[in-house]
Short mmCIF file of C-alpha atoms in Angstrom, two decimals:
data_model
loop_
_atom_site.label_atom_id
_atom_site.label_comp_id
_atom_site.label_asym_id
_atom_site.label_seq_id
_atom_site.Cartn_x
_atom_site.Cartn_y
_atom_site.Cartn_z
CA UNK A 1 -0.11 0.01 -0.09
CA UNK A 2 0.93 3.44 -0.55
CA UNK A 3 0.00 4.26 2.55
CA UNK A 4 -1.32 7.81 4.35
CA UNK A 5 -0.07 10.94 2.75
CA UNK A 6 0.11 13.76 5.24
CA UNK A 7 0.98 16.37 2.81
CA UNK A 8 -2.71 15.41 1.28
CA UNK A 9 -4.33 15.94 4.38
CA UNK A 10 -3.05 19.42 4.93
CA UNK A 11 -4.13 20.35 1.52
CA UNK A 12 -7.38 19.09 1.88
CA UNK A 13 -7.71 20.73 5.41
CA UNK A 14 -6.58 24.16 3.63
CA UNK A 15 -9.17 23.63 0.91
CA UNK A 16 -11.98 22.81 3.10
CA UNK A 17 -11.03 26.02 5.26
CA UNK A 18 -11.63 28.27 2.26
CA UNK A 19 -15.22 27.57 2.70
CA UNK A 20 -16.21 30.15 5.20
CA UNK A 21 -12.93 31.68 5.84
CA UNK A 22 -13.21 34.97 7.28
CA UNK A 23 -10.46 37.97 6.45
CA UNK A 24 -8.63 37.34 9.71
CA UNK A 25 -8.13 33.54 8.90
CA UNK A 26 -10.80 32.01 11.17
CA UNK A 27 -13.46 30.11 9.73
CA UNK A 28 -17.38 30.50 10.20
CA UNK A 29 -18.97 27.66 8.74
CA UNK A 30 -22.80 27.40 10.22
CA UNK A 31 -24.96 24.37 9.27
CA UNK A 32 -27.27 24.81 5.99
CA UNK A 33 -25.51 28.44 5.43
CA UNK A 34 -24.11 28.91 1.67
CA UNK A 35 -20.38 28.29 2.98
CA UNK A 36 -21.38 24.99 4.51
CA UNK A 37 -23.58 23.54 1.83
CA UNK A 38 -20.64 24.43 -0.85
CA UNK A 39 -17.95 22.59 1.70
CA UNK A 40 -20.47 19.55 1.61
CA UNK A 41 -20.62 19.73 -2.26
CA UNK A 42 -16.87 19.73 -2.40
CA UNK A 43 -16.44 16.87 0.23
CA UNK A 44 -18.92 14.82 -1.93
CA UNK A 45 -16.68 15.34 -4.95
CA UNK A 46 -14.02 14.22 -3.02
CA UNK A 47 -15.74 11.25 -1.37
CA UNK A 48 -16.65 10.22 -4.89
CA UNK A 49 -12.90 10.61 -6.25
CA UNK A 50 -11.90 7.88 -3.40
CA UNK A 51 -14.08 5.54 -4.60
CA UNK A 52 -17.28 6.04 -2.41
CA UNK A 53 -20.85 6.32 -3.30
CA UNK A 54 -22.04 9.34 -1.36
CA UNK A 55 -25.85 10.13 0.11
CA UNK A 56 -27.34 12.96 2.00
CA UNK A 57 -30.11 12.13 4.84
CA UNK A 58 -32.79 13.75 5.94
CA UNK A 59 -31.43 16.33 8.05
CA UNK A 60 -28.45 17.03 5.78
CA UNK A 61 -25.66 14.47 7.14
CA UNK A 62 -23.18 13.56 4.40
CA UNK A 63 -22.17 9.72 3.98
CA UNK A 64 -19.52 8.47 1.75
CA UNK A 65 -19.71 4.49 1.60
CA UNK A 66 -16.71 2.34 0.66
CA UNK A 67 -17.94 -0.70 -0.44
CA UNK A 68 -16.86 -4.11 1.22
CA UNK A 69 -16.41 -7.57 0.05
CA UNK A 70 -19.25 -8.29 1.78
CA UNK A 71 -22.29 -5.61 1.28
CA UNK A 72 -24.71 -7.17 3.89
CA UNK A 73 -22.34 -7.22 6.81
CA UNK A 74 -23.12 -4.45 9.27
CA UNK A 75 -20.45 -1.39 8.13
CA UNK A 76 -17.92 0.62 10.01
CA UNK A 77 -18.19 4.28 10.28
CA UNK A 78 -15.64 7.10 10.83
CA UNK A 79 -15.94 11.00 10.58
CA UNK A 80 -16.84 14.12 12.48
CA UNK A 81 -18.61 17.19 11.91
CA UNK A 82 -18.46 19.83 9.22
CA UNK A 83 -20.00 22.88 10.73
CA UNK A 84 -17.84 25.36 12.76
CA UNK A 85 -18.33 27.70 15.42
CA UNK A 86 -18.57 31.49 14.72
CA UNK A 87 -14.69 32.57 14.04
CA UNK A 88 -13.72 29.21 14.81
CA UNK A 89 -10.38 27.23 13.77
CA UNK A 90 -10.04 24.89 10.35
CA UNK A 91 -9.25 21.68 12.19
CA UNK A 92 -12.22 21.28 14.64
CA UNK A 93 -14.31 18.37 12.93
CA UNK A 94 -12.59 18.86 9.79
CA UNK A 95 -9.67 17.13 10.30
CA UNK A 96 -11.85 13.61 11.40
CA UNK A 97 -13.73 13.96 8.15
CA UNK A 98 -10.51 14.66 5.97
CA UNK A 99 -8.52 11.93 7.87
CA UNK A 100 -11.24 9.49 7.46
CA UNK A 101 -11.30 10.15 3.59
CA UNK A 102 -7.69 10.00 3.54
CA UNK A 103 -7.50 6.46 4.86
CA UNK A 104 -10.04 5.24 2.30
CA UNK A 105 -8.17 7.02 -0.57
CA UNK A 106 -4.94 5.10 0.50
CA UNK A 107 -6.88 1.92 0.20
CA UNK A 108 -8.32 2.62 -3.27
CA UNK A 109 -5.00 3.67 -4.62
CA UNK A 110 -3.65 0.30 -3.53
CA UNK A 111 -6.50 -1.88 -4.69
CA UNK A 112 -7.45 -3.13 -1.11
CA UNK A 113 -11.10 -3.40 -0.23
CA UNK A 114 -12.26 -4.38 3.37
CA UNK A 115 -14.53 -7.53 4.38
CA UNK A 116 -17.03 -4.90 5.58
CA UNK A 117 -18.49 -1.48 4.22
CA UNK A 118 -16.57 1.63 5.14
CA UNK A 119 -18.74 4.70 6.06
CA UNK A 120 -17.29 7.99 6.33
CA UNK A 121 -19.71 10.70 7.81
CA UNK A 122 -19.84 14.44 7.83
CA UNK A 123 -22.24 15.35 10.56
CA UNK A 124 -24.31 18.57 10.67
CA UNK A 125 -24.80 20.99 13.36
CA UNK A 126 -22.45 19.43 15.73
CA UNK A 127 -21.61 22.92 17.38
CA UNK A 128 -25.19 23.78 17.79
CA UNK A 129 -24.40 27.41 16.50
CA UNK A 130 -28.03 27.51 14.26
CA UNK A 131 -30.49 25.58 16.67
CA UNK A 132 -28.85 25.85 19.93
CA UNK A 133 -28.57 22.21 20.28
CA UNK A 134 -25.05 20.58 20.37
CA UNK A 135 -24.58 17.32 17.85
CA UNK A 136 -27.69 17.60 16.29
CA UNK A 137 -26.76 15.55 13.16
CA UNK A 138 -26.11 12.51 15.54
CA UNK A 139 -28.99 12.94 17.66
CA UNK A 140 -31.05 12.74 14.74
CA UNK A 141 -28.96 9.47 13.52
CA UNK A 142 -29.84 8.13 17.02
CA UNK A 143 -33.61 9.14 17.03
CA UNK A 144 -33.71 11.62 19.39
CA UNK A 145 -35.76 13.54 17.33
CA UNK A 146 -37.97 10.65 15.93
CA UNK A 147 -41.53 12.01 17.13
CA UNK A 148 -40.92 15.39 16.19
CA UNK A 149 -41.47 17.87 13.16
CA UNK A 150 -39.30 19.80 11.40
CA UNK A 151 -41.29 22.95 12.42
CA UNK A 152 -40.56 22.18 15.86
CA UNK A 153 -36.77 23.55 15.69
CA UNK A 154 -36.11 27.23 15.09
CA UNK A 155 -33.12 29.08 14.77
CA UNK A 156 -32.80 32.60 16.89
CA UNK A 157 -34.65 34.44 14.07
CA UNK A 158 -37.50 31.87 14.12
CA UNK A 159 -36.68 30.45 11.07
CA UNK A 160 -37.46 26.77 11.08
CA UNK A 161 -35.45 23.72 10.43
CA UNK A 162 -37.99 22.80 7.22
CA UNK A 163 -37.35 26.09 5.98
CA UNK A 164 -33.42 25.28 6.13
CA UNK A 165 -33.94 21.94 4.77
CA UNK A 166 -36.37 23.26 1.36
CA UNK A 167 -33.98 26.00 0.70
CA UNK A 168 -31.09 22.78 0.34
CA UNK A 169 -33.03 20.57 -1.92
CA UNK A 170 -34.03 18.45 1.02
CA UNK A 171 -37.43 17.19 1.43
CA UNK A 172 -39.03 18.60 4.90
CA UNK A 173 -39.75 15.20 5.83
CA UNK A 174 -40.44 13.97 9.45
CA UNK A 175 -37.19 13.59 11.48
CA UNK A 176 -37.67 9.84 11.78
CA UNK A 177 -36.22 9.60 8.33
CA UNK A 178 -32.90 10.40 9.31
CA UNK A 179 -32.65 7.72 12.04
CA UNK A 180 -30.46 5.02 11.40
CA UNK A 181 -30.54 1.13 12.17
CA UNK A 182 -27.74 0.44 14.76
CA UNK A 183 -27.78 -3.21 14.13
CA UNK A 184 -26.38 -2.37 10.47
CA UNK A 185 -23.33 -0.80 12.09
CA UNK A 186 -20.42 -2.64 13.67
CA UNK A 187 -18.55 0.12 15.18
CA UNK A 188 -17.54 4.04 14.97
CA UNK A 189 -14.23 5.95 15.26
CA UNK A 190 -13.82 9.33 15.30
CA UNK A 191 -10.23 11.39 15.27
CA UNK A 192 -10.30 14.62 16.53
CA UNK A 193 -8.21 17.61 18.02
CA UNK A 194 -7.93 17.23 21.72
CA UNK A 195 -9.07 20.75 22.50
CA UNK A 196 -7.05 20.97 25.27
CA UNK A 197 -3.29 20.95 26.25
CA UNK A 198 -2.67 17.75 28.16
CA UNK A 199 -1.23 15.95 24.87
CA UNK A 200 1.07 19.39 24.02
CA UNK A 201 2.21 19.36 27.84
CA UNK A 202 3.32 15.89 27.84
CA UNK A 203 4.50 15.83 24.08
CA UNK A 204 2.71 12.88 22.93
CA UNK A 205 1.66 12.47 19.52
CA UNK A 206 -2.15 11.14 19.81
CA UNK A 207 -3.95 9.71 22.52
CA UNK A 208 -6.64 7.10 22.84
CA UNK A 209 -10.02 8.38 24.75
CA UNK A 210 -11.44 6.15 27.56
CA UNK A 211 -14.33 8.40 28.49
CA UNK A 212 -16.32 11.26 27.50
CA UNK A 213 -17.58 13.48 30.42
CA UNK A 214 -20.56 14.46 31.57
CA UNK A 215 -21.94 17.91 31.86
CA UNK A 216 -24.16 19.30 34.26
CA UNK A 217 -25.55 23.00 34.25
CA UNK A 218 -27.24 24.60 36.51
CA UNK A 219 -29.67 27.87 36.39
CA UNK A 220 -29.35 29.70 39.67
CA UNK A 221 -31.10 32.64 40.95
CA UNK A 222 -30.19 34.76 43.77
CA UNK A 223 -32.63 36.94 45.19
CA UNK A 224 -32.16 39.75 47.68
CA UNK A 225 -33.36 43.50 47.81
CA UNK A 226 -32.55 46.13 45.66
CA UNK A 227 -32.25 49.47 47.35
CA UNK A 228 -30.95 52.74 47.51
CA UNK A 229 -27.14 52.76 46.93
CA UNK A 230 -26.42 55.89 48.91
CA UNK A 231 -28.87 55.74 51.91
CA UNK A 232 -28.63 51.89 52.49
CA UNK A 233 -26.07 50.81 55.44
CA UNK A 234 -23.35 48.26 54.26
CA UNK A 235 -24.62 46.17 57.41
CA UNK A 236 -28.35 46.52 56.18
CA UNK A 237 -27.48 45.42 52.55
CA UNK A 238 -28.98 41.96 50.79
CA UNK A 239 -26.63 42.54 47.91
CA UNK A 240 -27.48 39.79 45.35
CA UNK A 241 -24.03 40.25 43.27
CA UNK A 242 -22.06 40.27 46.45
CA UNK A 243 -23.80 36.89 47.32
CA UNK A 244 -23.20 35.81 43.57
CA UNK A 245 -19.51 36.84 43.65
CA UNK A 246 -18.97 34.85 46.74
CA UNK A 247 -20.56 31.56 45.31
CA UNK A 248 -18.28 32.44 42.17
CA UNK A 249 -15.29 32.24 43.66
CA UNK A 250 -16.25 29.49 46.12
CA UNK A 251 -17.16 27.38 43.11
CA UNK A 252 -13.85 28.05 41.39
CA UNK A 253 -12.06 27.20 44.56
CA UNK A 254 -13.77 24.17 44.92
CA UNK A 255 -13.12 22.47 41.68
CA UNK A 256 -9.22 23.49 41.79
CA UNK A 257 -9.76 21.24 45.39
CA UNK A 258 -10.92 18.49 43.24
CA UNK A 259 -7.55 17.67 41.61
CA UNK A 260 -8.48 17.31 38.12
CA UNK A 261 -11.80 15.46 39.41
CA UNK A 262 -14.18 18.05 37.49
CA UNK A 263 -14.03 21.43 36.43
CA UNK A 264 -16.42 24.13 36.92
CA UNK A 265 -17.28 27.34 34.74
CA UNK A 266 -19.57 30.40 35.30
CA UNK A 267 -20.17 31.71 32.08
CA UNK A 268 -23.38 33.95 32.01
CA UNK A 269 -24.14 36.57 34.82
CA UNK A 270 -27.44 38.93 34.47
CA UNK A 271 -27.81 41.53 36.89
CA UNK A 272 -31.11 43.44 37.89
CA UNK A 273 -31.82 46.31 38.19
CA UNK A 274 -28.39 46.93 36.59
CA UNK A 275 -27.99 50.69 37.41
CA UNK A 276 -25.03 52.18 39.26
CA UNK A 277 -27.00 53.90 41.94
CA UNK A 278 -28.99 50.67 42.71
CA UNK A 279 -28.01 47.55 44.94
CA UNK A 280 -28.53 44.72 42.63
CA UNK A 281 -31.54 42.82 43.75
CA UNK A 282 -31.66 39.88 41.65
CA UNK A 283 -28.64 38.02 39.91
CA UNK A 284 -29.46 35.09 37.31
CA UNK A 285 -25.94 32.89 36.38
CA UNK A 286 -25.35 29.57 35.05
CA UNK A 287 -22.96 27.02 36.50
CA UNK A 288 -21.46 24.34 34.57
CA UNK A 289 -19.57 21.49 35.97
CA UNK A 290 -17.99 18.62 33.66
CA UNK A 291 -16.56 15.09 35.02
CA UNK A 292 -15.61 11.90 33.44
CA UNK A 293 -17.21 9.96 36.47
CA UNK A 294 -21.09 10.43 37.13
CA UNK A 295 -20.45 9.76 40.90
CA UNK A 296 -18.02 13.13 40.93
CA UNK A 297 -20.61 14.98 38.80
CA UNK A 298 -23.19 14.37 41.54
CA UNK A 299 -20.93 15.06 44.55
CA UNK A 300 -20.14 18.34 42.72
CA UNK A 301 -23.83 18.96 42.41
CA UNK A 302 -24.35 18.31 46.00
CA UNK A 303 -21.43 20.68 47.22
CA UNK A 304 -22.81 23.61 44.93
CA UNK A 305 -26.21 23.19 46.30
CA UNK A 306 -24.45 23.33 49.94
CA UNK A 307 -22.65 26.28 48.82
CA UNK A 308 -25.50 28.42 47.36
CA UNK A 309 -27.19 27.58 50.79
CA UNK A 310 -24.46 28.82 52.81
CA UNK A 311 -23.72 31.83 50.62
CA UNK A 312 -27.69 32.83 50.95
CA UNK A 313 -27.88 32.62 54.65
CA UNK A 314 -24.33 34.86 54.89
CA UNK A 315 -25.59 37.57 52.99
CA UNK A 316 -29.24 37.30 53.56
CA UNK A 317 -30.45 36.56 49.96
CA UNK A 318 -32.41 33.40 48.37
CA UNK A 319 -30.56 31.11 46.17
CA UNK A 320 -32.45 28.64 44.14
CA UNK A 321 -31.35 26.33 41.48
CA UNK A 322 -34.38 26.83 39.26
CA UNK A 323 -33.24 24.47 36.41
CA UNK A 324 -30.98 21.38 35.83
CA UNK A 325 -29.99 19.60 32.82
CA UNK A 326 -27.44 16.65 33.60
CA UNK A 327 -25.82 14.48 30.37
CA UNK A 328 -24.43 11.72 31.94
CA UNK A 329 -20.50 10.99 31.35
CA UNK A 330 -20.07 7.79 28.71
CA UNK A 331 -17.45 5.21 29.14
CA UNK A 332 -16.45 4.14 25.97
CA UNK A 333 -16.31 0.52 25.13
CA UNK A 334 -13.50 -1.59 26.34
CA UNK A 335 -13.65 -4.08 22.97
CA UNK A 336 -13.18 -0.77 20.78
CA UNK A 337 -10.59 0.74 23.27
CA UNK A 338 -8.64 -2.80 22.64
CA UNK A 339 -8.59 -2.79 19.10
CA UNK A 340 -7.49 1.10 19.15
CA UNK A 341 -4.24 -0.24 21.55
CA UNK A 342 -3.90 -3.18 19.01
CA UNK A 343 -3.71 -0.88 16.18
CA UNK A 344 -1.11 1.41 17.80
CA UNK A 345 0.87 -1.92 18.03
CA UNK A 346 0.49 -2.52 14.46
CA UNK A 347 1.20 1.19 13.20
CA UNK A 348 4.74 0.43 15.24
CA UNK A 349 4.25 2.97 18.18
CA UNK A 350 4.43 2.52 21.49
CA UNK A 351 1.81 2.11 24.01
CA UNK A 352 -0.51 5.33 23.67
CA UNK A 353 -1.52 7.84 26.05
CA UNK A 354 -5.22 7.30 27.57
CA UNK A 355 -7.50 10.07 28.50
CA UNK A 356 -11.17 11.19 28.92
CA UNK A 357 -12.40 13.87 26.64
CA UNK A 358 -13.57 16.89 28.54
CA UNK A 359 -15.55 17.77 25.49
CA UNK A 360 -18.68 16.54 23.93
CA UNK A 361 -18.43 15.05 20.54
CA UNK A 362 -20.87 13.26 18.18
CA UNK A 363 -18.97 9.99 19.24
CA UNK A 364 -20.66 10.32 22.83
CA UNK A 365 -24.14 10.27 21.02
CA UNK A 366 -23.39 7.38 18.68
CA UNK A 367 -21.74 5.19 21.43
CA UNK A 368 -24.93 4.93 23.23
CA UNK A 369 -26.09 3.01 19.68
CA UNK A 370 -22.85 1.86 18.23
CA UNK A 371 -19.69 0.41 19.73
CA UNK A 372 -17.44 3.78 19.49
CA UNK A 373 -13.85 4.99 19.97
CA UNK A 374 -11.86 8.09 19.62
CA UNK A 375 -8.32 9.04 18.92
CA UNK A 376 -7.00 12.76 19.80
CA UNK A 377 -4.07 14.34 18.31
CA UNK A 378 -2.60 17.38 19.91
CA UNK A 379 -4.12 21.05 19.75
CA UNK A 380 -1.05 23.17 20.30
CA UNK A 381 -1.24 25.13 23.64
CA UNK A 382 -4.72 23.86 23.86
CA UNK A 383 -6.32 26.54 21.49
CA UNK A 384 -9.64 25.54 19.89
CA UNK A 385 -12.58 27.22 18.49
CA UNK A 386 -10.22 30.31 17.34
CA UNK A 387 -8.39 31.09 14.47
CA UNK A 388 -5.08 30.08 15.96
CA UNK A 389 -6.26 26.59 16.50
CA UNK A 390 -3.49 24.32 15.11
CA UNK A 391 -1.93 20.69 15.53
CA UNK A 392 1.56 19.34 15.21
CA UNK A 393 1.44 17.57 11.68
CA UNK A 394 4.16 15.04 12.38
CA UNK A 395 2.03 14.11 15.74
CA UNK A 396 -1.54 14.24 13.61
CA UNK A 397 -0.06 11.83 10.74
CA UNK A 398 0.84 9.09 13.85
CA UNK A 399 -2.41 9.75 14.94
CA UNK A 400 -4.39 9.29 11.41
CA UNK A 401 -1.94 6.20 10.99
CA UNK A 402 -3.49 4.78 14.21
CA UNK A 403 -7.39 5.21 12.70
CA UNK A 404 -6.09 3.52 9.54
CA UNK A 405 -4.75 0.36 11.23
CA UNK A 406 -8.05 0.31 13.34
CA UNK A 407 -10.40 0.83 10.55
CA UNK A 408 -8.60 -1.97 8.45
CA UNK A 409 -8.72 -4.35 11.67
CA UNK A 410 -12.66 -3.36 12.46
CA UNK A 411 -13.50 -3.65 8.59
CA UNK A 412 -12.07 -7.05 8.21
CA UNK A 413 -13.38 -8.94 11.44
CA UNK A 414 -16.55 -10.66 12.12
CA UNK A 415 -17.04 -10.37 15.63
CA UNK A 416 -19.54 -8.20 16.92
CA UNK A 417 -18.49 -5.40 19.70
CA UNK A 418 -20.34 -4.39 22.58
CA UNK A 419 -21.54 -0.55 23.44
CA UNK A 420 -20.31 1.38 26.41
CA UNK A 421 -21.90 2.94 29.40
CA UNK A 422 -21.19 4.56 32.83
#
């Protein structure tokens, strides 16, 4: 076999980045937009040149199928997402798609055909930039919207999904049409940049992902008493913002004290009435915690509730968690992880770093239905979702070769694999 050509991967990444490239070099490619659809058309052409049959499903996920020797066998699937965040980078999602295409292209050039069919997937709307719902394309495949209508989903301007689909020549049919039959899929692999700095700090070329973290989001309201900023004594105030500041600091310090057990972020804060000469009466904020273990996630929630109660007593305000949304952690199946370890050895590399993913991915959604695994390659300085997003291409080449070996192993075995869970 001629093998993987990393220069070709780099060239494809640059070509794909032209679809949605901004003047400052960042990429904005929202799902269903002109740049996105042009990028999808280009990808379809490239997939076809690599010997794949190309299809689009009811919501716009793109799939290229490389035929196997026994087409009736469940397929091995690989890929990632095509959309970007506003002013994002050129590797997030795109590298996983391009890497998968390069693997298949190398097989075509060598005249090699796997036992099972192999599908290269480019999902739509993973970032949630249009409908505010992450991993939309993968969720549609998993059947999470099977009972919904395309008219139920709207963007921030009130534009319905059915309108987006109609504009792109996709029939505005029921979302059930995008649901896959999971029994027709043997496994799924996703190569992705880490989006953190662990691999860069440790100078590791790639890692195998063991878990994908759970995410716990809390909508919190702190209610004190709005009052005159000049005439109200300091010891008589019920300042909701001061209470919120104390809570934020304590949440931050608790996450540090967990020694890597979980991370916590407060990214939104609304102060009312929001006047310079009025003591804040109400503050609304959101606290997000992430952990690779569901026990840790629940413990962080319990501690947050205790902190909120203590802060309320101290400052004379009422603290309430008005809403909570939890996505549990997912342990990726040992069977797929073991295949990835064997692929590392087959590629001639020493045993790989193994680590959880602290970001959400399509693989987490699909892992509930299809045995799934992930490979990380470095993000330089941990930067992602920005134009500075970059990787070490020598390291990326190693990660792609592991993907290549893993796909070949999985696509040439008759055994089934188990799904994960935690």
